[in-house]
Structures are given as structure tokens and as C-alpha cells.
Short mmCIF file of N, CA, C and O in Angstrom, two decimals:
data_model
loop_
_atom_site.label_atom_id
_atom_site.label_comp_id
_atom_site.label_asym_id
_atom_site.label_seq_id
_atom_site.Cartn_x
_atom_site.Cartn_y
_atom_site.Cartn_z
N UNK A 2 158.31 134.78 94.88
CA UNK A 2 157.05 135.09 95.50
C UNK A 2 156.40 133.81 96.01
O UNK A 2 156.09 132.88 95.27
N UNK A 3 156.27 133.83 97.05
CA UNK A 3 155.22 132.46 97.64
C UNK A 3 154.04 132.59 97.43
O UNK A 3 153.48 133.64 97.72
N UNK A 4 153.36 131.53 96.86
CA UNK A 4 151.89 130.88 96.67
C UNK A 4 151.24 131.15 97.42
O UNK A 4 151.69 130.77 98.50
N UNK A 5 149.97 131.85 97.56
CA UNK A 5 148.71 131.91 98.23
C UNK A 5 147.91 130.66 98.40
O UNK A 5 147.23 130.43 99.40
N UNK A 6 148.07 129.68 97.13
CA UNK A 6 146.78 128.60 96.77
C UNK A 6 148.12 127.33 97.03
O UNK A 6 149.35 127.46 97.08
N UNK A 7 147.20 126.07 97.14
CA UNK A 7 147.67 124.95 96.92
C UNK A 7 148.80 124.96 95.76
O UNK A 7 148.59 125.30 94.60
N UNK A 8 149.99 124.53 96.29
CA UNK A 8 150.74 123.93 94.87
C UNK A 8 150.62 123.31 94.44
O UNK A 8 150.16 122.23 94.81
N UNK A 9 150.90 123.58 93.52
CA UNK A 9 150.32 122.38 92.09
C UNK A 9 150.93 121.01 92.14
O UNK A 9 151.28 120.63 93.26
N UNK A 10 151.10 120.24 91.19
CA UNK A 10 149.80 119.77 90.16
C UNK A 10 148.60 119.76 90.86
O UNK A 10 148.43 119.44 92.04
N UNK A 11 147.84 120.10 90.09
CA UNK A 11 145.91 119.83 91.20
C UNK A 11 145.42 118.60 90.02
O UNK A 11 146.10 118.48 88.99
N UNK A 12 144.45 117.92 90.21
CA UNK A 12 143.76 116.99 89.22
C UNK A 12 142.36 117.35 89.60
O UNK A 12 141.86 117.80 90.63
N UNK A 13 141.70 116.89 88.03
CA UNK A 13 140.31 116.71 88.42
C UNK A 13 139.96 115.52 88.15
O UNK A 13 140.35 114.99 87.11
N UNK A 14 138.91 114.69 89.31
CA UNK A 14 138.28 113.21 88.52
C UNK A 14 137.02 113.71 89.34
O UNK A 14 137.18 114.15 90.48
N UNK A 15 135.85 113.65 88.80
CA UNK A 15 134.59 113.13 89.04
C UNK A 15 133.93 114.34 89.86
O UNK A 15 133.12 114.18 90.77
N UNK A 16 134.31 115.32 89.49
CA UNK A 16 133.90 116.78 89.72
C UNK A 16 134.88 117.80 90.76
O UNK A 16 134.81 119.00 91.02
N UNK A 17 135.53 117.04 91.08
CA UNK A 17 136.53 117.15 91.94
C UNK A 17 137.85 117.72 91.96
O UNK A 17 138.69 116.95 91.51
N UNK A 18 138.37 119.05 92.41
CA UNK A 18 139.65 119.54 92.23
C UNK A 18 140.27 119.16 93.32
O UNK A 18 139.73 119.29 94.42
N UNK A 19 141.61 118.59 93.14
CA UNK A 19 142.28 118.09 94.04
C UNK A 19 144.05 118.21 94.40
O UNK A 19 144.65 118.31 93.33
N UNK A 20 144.58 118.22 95.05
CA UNK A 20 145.99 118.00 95.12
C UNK A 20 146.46 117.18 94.60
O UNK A 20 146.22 116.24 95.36
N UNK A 21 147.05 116.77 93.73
CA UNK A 21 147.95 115.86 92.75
C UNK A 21 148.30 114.54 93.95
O UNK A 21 147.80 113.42 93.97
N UNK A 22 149.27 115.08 94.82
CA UNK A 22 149.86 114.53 95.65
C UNK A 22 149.26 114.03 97.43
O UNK A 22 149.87 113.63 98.42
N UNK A 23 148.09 114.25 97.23
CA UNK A 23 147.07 114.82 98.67
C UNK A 23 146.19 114.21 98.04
O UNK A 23 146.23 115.10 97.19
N UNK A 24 144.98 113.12 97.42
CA UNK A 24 143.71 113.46 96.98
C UNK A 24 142.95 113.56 98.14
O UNK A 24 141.74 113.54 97.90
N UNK A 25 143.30 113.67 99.48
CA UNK A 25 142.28 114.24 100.64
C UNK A 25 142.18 115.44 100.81
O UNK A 25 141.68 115.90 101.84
N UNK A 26 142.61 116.15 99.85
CA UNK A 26 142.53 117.63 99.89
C UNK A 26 141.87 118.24 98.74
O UNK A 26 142.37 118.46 97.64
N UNK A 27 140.43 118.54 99.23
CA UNK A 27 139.74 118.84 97.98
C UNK A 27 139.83 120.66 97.81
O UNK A 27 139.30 121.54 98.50
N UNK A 28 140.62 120.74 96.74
CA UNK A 28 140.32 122.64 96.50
C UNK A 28 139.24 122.55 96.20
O UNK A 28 138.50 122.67 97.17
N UNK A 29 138.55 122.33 94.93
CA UNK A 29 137.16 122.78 95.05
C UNK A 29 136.16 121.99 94.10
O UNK A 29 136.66 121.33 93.20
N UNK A 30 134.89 122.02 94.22
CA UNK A 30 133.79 120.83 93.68
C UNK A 30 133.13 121.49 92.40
O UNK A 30 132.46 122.52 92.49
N UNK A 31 133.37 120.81 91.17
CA UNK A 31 132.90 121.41 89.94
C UNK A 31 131.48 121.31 89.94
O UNK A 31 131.15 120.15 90.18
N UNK A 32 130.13 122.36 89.68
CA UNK A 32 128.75 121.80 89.98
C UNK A 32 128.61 121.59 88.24
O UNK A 32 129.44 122.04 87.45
N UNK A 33 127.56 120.91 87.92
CA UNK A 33 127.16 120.43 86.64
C UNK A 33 126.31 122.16 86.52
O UNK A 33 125.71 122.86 87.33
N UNK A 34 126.69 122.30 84.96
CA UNK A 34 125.41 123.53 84.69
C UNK A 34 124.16 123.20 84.21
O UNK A 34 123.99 122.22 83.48
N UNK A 35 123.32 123.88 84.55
CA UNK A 35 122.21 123.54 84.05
C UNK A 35 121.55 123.62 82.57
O UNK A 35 120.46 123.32 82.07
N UNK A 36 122.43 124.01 82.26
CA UNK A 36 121.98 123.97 80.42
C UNK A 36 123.30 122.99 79.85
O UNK A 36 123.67 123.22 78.70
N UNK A 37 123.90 122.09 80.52
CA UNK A 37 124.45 121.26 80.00
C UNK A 37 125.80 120.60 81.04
O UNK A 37 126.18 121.14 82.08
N UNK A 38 126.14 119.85 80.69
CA UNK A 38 127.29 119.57 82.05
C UNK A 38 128.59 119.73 81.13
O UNK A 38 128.96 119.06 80.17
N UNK A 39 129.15 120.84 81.75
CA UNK A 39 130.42 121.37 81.14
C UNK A 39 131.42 120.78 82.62
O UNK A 39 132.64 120.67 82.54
N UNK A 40 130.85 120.55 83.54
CA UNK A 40 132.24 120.25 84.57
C UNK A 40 133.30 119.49 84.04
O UNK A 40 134.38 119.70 84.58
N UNK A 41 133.27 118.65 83.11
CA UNK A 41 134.51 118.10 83.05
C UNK A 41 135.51 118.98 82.31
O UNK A 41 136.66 118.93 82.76
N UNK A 42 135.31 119.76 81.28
CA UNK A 42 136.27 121.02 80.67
C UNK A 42 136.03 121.69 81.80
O UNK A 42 137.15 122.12 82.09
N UNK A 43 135.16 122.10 82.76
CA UNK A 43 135.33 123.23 83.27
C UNK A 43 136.55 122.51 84.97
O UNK A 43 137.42 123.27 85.40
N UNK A 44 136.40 121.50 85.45
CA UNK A 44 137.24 120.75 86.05
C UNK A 44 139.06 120.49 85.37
O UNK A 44 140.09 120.62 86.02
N UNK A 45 138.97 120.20 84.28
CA UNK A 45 140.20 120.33 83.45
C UNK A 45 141.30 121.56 83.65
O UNK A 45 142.47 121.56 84.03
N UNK A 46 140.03 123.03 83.08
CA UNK A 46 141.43 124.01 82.90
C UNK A 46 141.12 124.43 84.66
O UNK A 46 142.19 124.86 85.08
N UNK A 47 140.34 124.43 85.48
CA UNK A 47 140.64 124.70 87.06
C UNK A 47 141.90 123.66 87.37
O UNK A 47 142.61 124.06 88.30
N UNK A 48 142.21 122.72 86.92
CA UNK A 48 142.91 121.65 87.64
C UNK A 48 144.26 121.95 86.74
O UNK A 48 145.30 121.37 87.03
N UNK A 49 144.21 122.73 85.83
CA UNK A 49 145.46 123.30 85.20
C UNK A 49 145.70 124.76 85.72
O UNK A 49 146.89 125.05 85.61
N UNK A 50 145.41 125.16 85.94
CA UNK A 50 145.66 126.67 86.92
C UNK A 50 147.21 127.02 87.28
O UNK A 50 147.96 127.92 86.90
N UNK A 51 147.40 125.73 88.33
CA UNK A 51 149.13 126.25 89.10
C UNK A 51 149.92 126.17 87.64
O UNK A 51 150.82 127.01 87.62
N UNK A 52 149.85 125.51 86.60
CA UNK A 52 150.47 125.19 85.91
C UNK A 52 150.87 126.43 84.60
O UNK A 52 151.88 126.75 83.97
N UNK A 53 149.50 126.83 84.64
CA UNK A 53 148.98 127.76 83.77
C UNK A 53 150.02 129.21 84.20
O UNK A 53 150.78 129.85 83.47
N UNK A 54 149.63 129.43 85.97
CA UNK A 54 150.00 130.31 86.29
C UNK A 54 151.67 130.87 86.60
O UNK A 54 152.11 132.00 86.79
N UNK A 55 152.58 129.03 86.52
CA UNK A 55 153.91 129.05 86.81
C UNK A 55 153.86 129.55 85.14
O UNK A 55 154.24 130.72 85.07
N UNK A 56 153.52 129.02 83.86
CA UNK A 56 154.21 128.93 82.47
C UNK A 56 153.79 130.73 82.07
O UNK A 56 154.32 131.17 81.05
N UNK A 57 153.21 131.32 82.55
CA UNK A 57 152.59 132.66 82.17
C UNK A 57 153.37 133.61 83.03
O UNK A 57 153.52 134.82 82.87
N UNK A 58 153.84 132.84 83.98
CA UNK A 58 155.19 133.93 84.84
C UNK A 58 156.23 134.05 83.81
O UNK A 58 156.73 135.02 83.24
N UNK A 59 156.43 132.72 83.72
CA UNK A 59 157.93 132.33 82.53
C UNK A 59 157.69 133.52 81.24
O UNK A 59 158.33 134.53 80.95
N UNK A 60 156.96 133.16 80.90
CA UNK A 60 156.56 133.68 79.08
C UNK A 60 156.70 135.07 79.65
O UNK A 60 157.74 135.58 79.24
N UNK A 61 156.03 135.87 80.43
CA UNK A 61 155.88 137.15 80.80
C UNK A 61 157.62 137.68 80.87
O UNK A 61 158.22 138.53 80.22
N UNK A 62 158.07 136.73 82.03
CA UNK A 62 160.09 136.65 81.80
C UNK A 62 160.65 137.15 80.18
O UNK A 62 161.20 138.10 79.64
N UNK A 63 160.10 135.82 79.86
CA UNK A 63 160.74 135.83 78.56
C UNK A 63 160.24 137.03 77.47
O UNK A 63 161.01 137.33 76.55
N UNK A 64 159.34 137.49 77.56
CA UNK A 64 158.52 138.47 76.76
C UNK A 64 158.91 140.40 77.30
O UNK A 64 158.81 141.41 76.60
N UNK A 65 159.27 140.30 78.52
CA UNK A 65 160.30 142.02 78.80
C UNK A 65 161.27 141.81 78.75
O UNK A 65 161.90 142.87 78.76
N UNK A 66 162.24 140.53 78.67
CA UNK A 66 163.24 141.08 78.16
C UNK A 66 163.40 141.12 76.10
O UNK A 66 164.06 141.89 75.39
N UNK A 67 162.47 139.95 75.71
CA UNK A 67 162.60 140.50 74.65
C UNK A 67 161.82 141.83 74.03
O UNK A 67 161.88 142.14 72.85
N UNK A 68 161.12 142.49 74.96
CA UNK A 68 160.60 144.03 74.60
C UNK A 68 161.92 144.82 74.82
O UNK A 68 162.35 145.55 73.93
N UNK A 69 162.60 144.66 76.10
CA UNK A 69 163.58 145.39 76.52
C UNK A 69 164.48 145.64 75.21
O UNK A 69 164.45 146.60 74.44
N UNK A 70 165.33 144.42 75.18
CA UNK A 70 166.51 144.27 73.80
C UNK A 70 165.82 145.13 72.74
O UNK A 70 166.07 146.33 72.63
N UNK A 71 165.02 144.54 72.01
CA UNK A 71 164.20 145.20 70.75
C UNK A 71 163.66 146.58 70.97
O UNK A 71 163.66 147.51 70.16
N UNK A 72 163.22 146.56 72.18
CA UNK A 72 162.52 148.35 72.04
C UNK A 72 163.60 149.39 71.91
O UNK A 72 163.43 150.30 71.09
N UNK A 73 164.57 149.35 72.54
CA UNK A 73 165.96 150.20 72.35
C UNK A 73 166.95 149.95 71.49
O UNK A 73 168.11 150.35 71.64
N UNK A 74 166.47 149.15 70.39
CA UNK A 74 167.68 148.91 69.33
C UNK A 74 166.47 150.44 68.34
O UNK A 74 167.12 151.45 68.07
N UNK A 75 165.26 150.46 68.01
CA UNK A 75 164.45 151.21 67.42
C UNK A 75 164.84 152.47 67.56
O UNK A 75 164.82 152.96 68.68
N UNK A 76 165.34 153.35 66.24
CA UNK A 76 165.41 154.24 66.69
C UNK A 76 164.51 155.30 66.94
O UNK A 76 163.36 154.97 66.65
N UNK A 77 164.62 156.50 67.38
CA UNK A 77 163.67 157.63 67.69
C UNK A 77 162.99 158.29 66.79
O UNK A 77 163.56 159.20 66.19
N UNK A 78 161.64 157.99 66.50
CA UNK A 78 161.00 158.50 65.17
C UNK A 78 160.54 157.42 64.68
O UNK A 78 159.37 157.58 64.31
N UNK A 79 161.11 155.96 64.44
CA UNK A 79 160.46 155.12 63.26
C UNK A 79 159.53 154.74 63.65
O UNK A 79 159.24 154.99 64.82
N UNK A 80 158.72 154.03 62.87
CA UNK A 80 157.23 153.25 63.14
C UNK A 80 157.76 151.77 63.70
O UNK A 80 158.46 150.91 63.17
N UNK A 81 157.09 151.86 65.06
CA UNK A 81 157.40 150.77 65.82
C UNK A 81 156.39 149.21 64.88
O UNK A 81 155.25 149.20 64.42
N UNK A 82 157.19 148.39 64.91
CA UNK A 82 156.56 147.16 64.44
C UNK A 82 155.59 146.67 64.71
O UNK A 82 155.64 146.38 65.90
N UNK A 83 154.38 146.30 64.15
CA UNK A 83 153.03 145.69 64.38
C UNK A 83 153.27 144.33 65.71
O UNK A 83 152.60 144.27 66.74
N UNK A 84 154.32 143.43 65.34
CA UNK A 84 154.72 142.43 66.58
C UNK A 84 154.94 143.08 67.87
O UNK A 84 154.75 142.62 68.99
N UNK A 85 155.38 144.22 67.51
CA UNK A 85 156.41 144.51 69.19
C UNK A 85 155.40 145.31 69.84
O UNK A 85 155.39 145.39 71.07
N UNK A 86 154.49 145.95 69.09
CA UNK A 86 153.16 146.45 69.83
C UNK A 86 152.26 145.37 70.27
O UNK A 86 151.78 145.56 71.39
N UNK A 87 151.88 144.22 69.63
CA UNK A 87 151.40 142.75 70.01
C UNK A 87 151.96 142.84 71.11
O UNK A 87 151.46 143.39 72.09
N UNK A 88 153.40 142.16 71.06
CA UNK A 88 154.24 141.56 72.54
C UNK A 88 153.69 142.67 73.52
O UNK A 88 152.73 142.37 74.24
N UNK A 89 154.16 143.76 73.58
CA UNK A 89 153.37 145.08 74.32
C UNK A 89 152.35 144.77 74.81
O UNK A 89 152.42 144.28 75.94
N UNK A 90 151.13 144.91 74.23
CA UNK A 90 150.10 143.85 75.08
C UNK A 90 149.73 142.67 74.98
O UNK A 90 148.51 142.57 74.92
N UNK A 91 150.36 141.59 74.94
CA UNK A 91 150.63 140.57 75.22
C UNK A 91 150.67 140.60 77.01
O UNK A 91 149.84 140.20 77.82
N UNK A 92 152.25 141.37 77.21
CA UNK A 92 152.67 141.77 78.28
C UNK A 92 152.25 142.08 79.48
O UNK A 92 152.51 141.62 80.59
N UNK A 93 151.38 143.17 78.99
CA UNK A 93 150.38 143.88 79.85
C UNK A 93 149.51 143.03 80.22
O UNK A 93 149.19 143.10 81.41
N UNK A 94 148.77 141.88 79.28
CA UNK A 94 147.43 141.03 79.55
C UNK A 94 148.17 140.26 80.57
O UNK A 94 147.49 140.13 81.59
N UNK A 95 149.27 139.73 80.63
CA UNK A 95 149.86 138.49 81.23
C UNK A 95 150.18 139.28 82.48
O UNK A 95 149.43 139.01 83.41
N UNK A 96 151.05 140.11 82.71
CA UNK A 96 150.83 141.16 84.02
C UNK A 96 149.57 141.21 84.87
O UNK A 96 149.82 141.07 86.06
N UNK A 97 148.07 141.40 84.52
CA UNK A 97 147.10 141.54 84.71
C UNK A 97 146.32 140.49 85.03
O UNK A 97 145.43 140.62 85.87
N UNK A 98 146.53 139.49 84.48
CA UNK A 98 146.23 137.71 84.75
C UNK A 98 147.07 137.70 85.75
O UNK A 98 146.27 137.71 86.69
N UNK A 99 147.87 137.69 86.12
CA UNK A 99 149.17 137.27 87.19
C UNK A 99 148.73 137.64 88.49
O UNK A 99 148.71 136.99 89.53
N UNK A 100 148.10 139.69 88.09
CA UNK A 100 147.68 139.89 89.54
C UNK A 100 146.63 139.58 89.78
O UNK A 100 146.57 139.46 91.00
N UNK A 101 145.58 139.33 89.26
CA UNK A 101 143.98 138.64 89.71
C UNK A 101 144.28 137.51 90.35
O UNK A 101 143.76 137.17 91.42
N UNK A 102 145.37 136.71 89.55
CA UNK A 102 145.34 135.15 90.09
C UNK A 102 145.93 135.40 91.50
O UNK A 102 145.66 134.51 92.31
N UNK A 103 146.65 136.39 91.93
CA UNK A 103 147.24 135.95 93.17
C UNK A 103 147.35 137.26 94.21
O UNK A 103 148.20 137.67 94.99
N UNK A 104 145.87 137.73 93.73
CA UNK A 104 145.82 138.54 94.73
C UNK A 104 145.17 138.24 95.84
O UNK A 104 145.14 139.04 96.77
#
């Protein structure tokens, strides 16, 4: 699937989201809040995003097929495992993050 947004790495310095590789390319300007200046955490996980969003594809990979294997070894009738209902929505949340981010 091709990227909608800047590829990553992005950085933040000094309120500033940027292209790793470009810093003349500003994605976007962190404002200070007014009940305290959070831009620099809030500059941080924006400037982790592409990164966030490639490792949450992966895990999501890695997380149906291990529902797949495991859900069909279970047989018909037993009480499905407290984990594999976790992973279950795990799954679903990471599905759902995936499409906001790149819709």
C-alpha cells in the first residue's frame, strides 16, 4: 500500500515536525498549550508516527496469523483462552488505528 503522508523518519526540534532527510519540509508546527507546554512529548510521539504506523502493520501481520494457527487447533465447544480473546482485540484495535491513520 503506498503512503498518503511524508515518509518517515520525521523529527521534532523546537516545535517543529519535520522530514528526517528534508529539514525544509515542515509537516507540521507543535503550538505550546496553555495550561502547560507539552509540545515537546507532544512533538516526540507526532515525529514517531511513520514509525509507529510501519511497526503496528508488522505486529497486526504477526498477530492473524498467530490467531489463525491457534484459533483452529481449538476445538468446537471448549472455552476459548483469556489470551486469544486479548490477541482478538488487540487485532481489531490495531486494524482500526491503521484505518484512521491512513485514511
Amino acid at each position: 500500500m503506498e503512503a498518503k503522508h511524508t515518509p518517515g523518519p520525521w523529527t521534532h526540534r523546537n516545535g517543529r515536525i519535520f522530514a528526517t532527510d528534508r529539514e525544509n519540509l515542515t509537516i507540521a508546527n507543535v503550538a505550546r498549550a496553555a495550561d502547560g507546554d507539552y509540545s515537546p512529548a507532544n512533538g516526540q510521539l507526532i515525529a514517531a508516527a511513520p514509525e509507529l504506523l510501519d511497526v503496528t502493520r508488522l505486529a497486526l501481520e504477526a498477530m492473524g496469523q498467530a490467531f489463525d494457527e491457534v484459533f483452529h487447533e481449538i476445538p468446537e465447544g471448549s472455552v476459548v483462552p483469556p489470551w486469544l480473546v486479548d490477541l482478538e482485540r488487540a487485532t481489531v484495535a490495531a486494524r482500526a488505528a491503521i484505518a484512521r491513520a491512513t485514511a
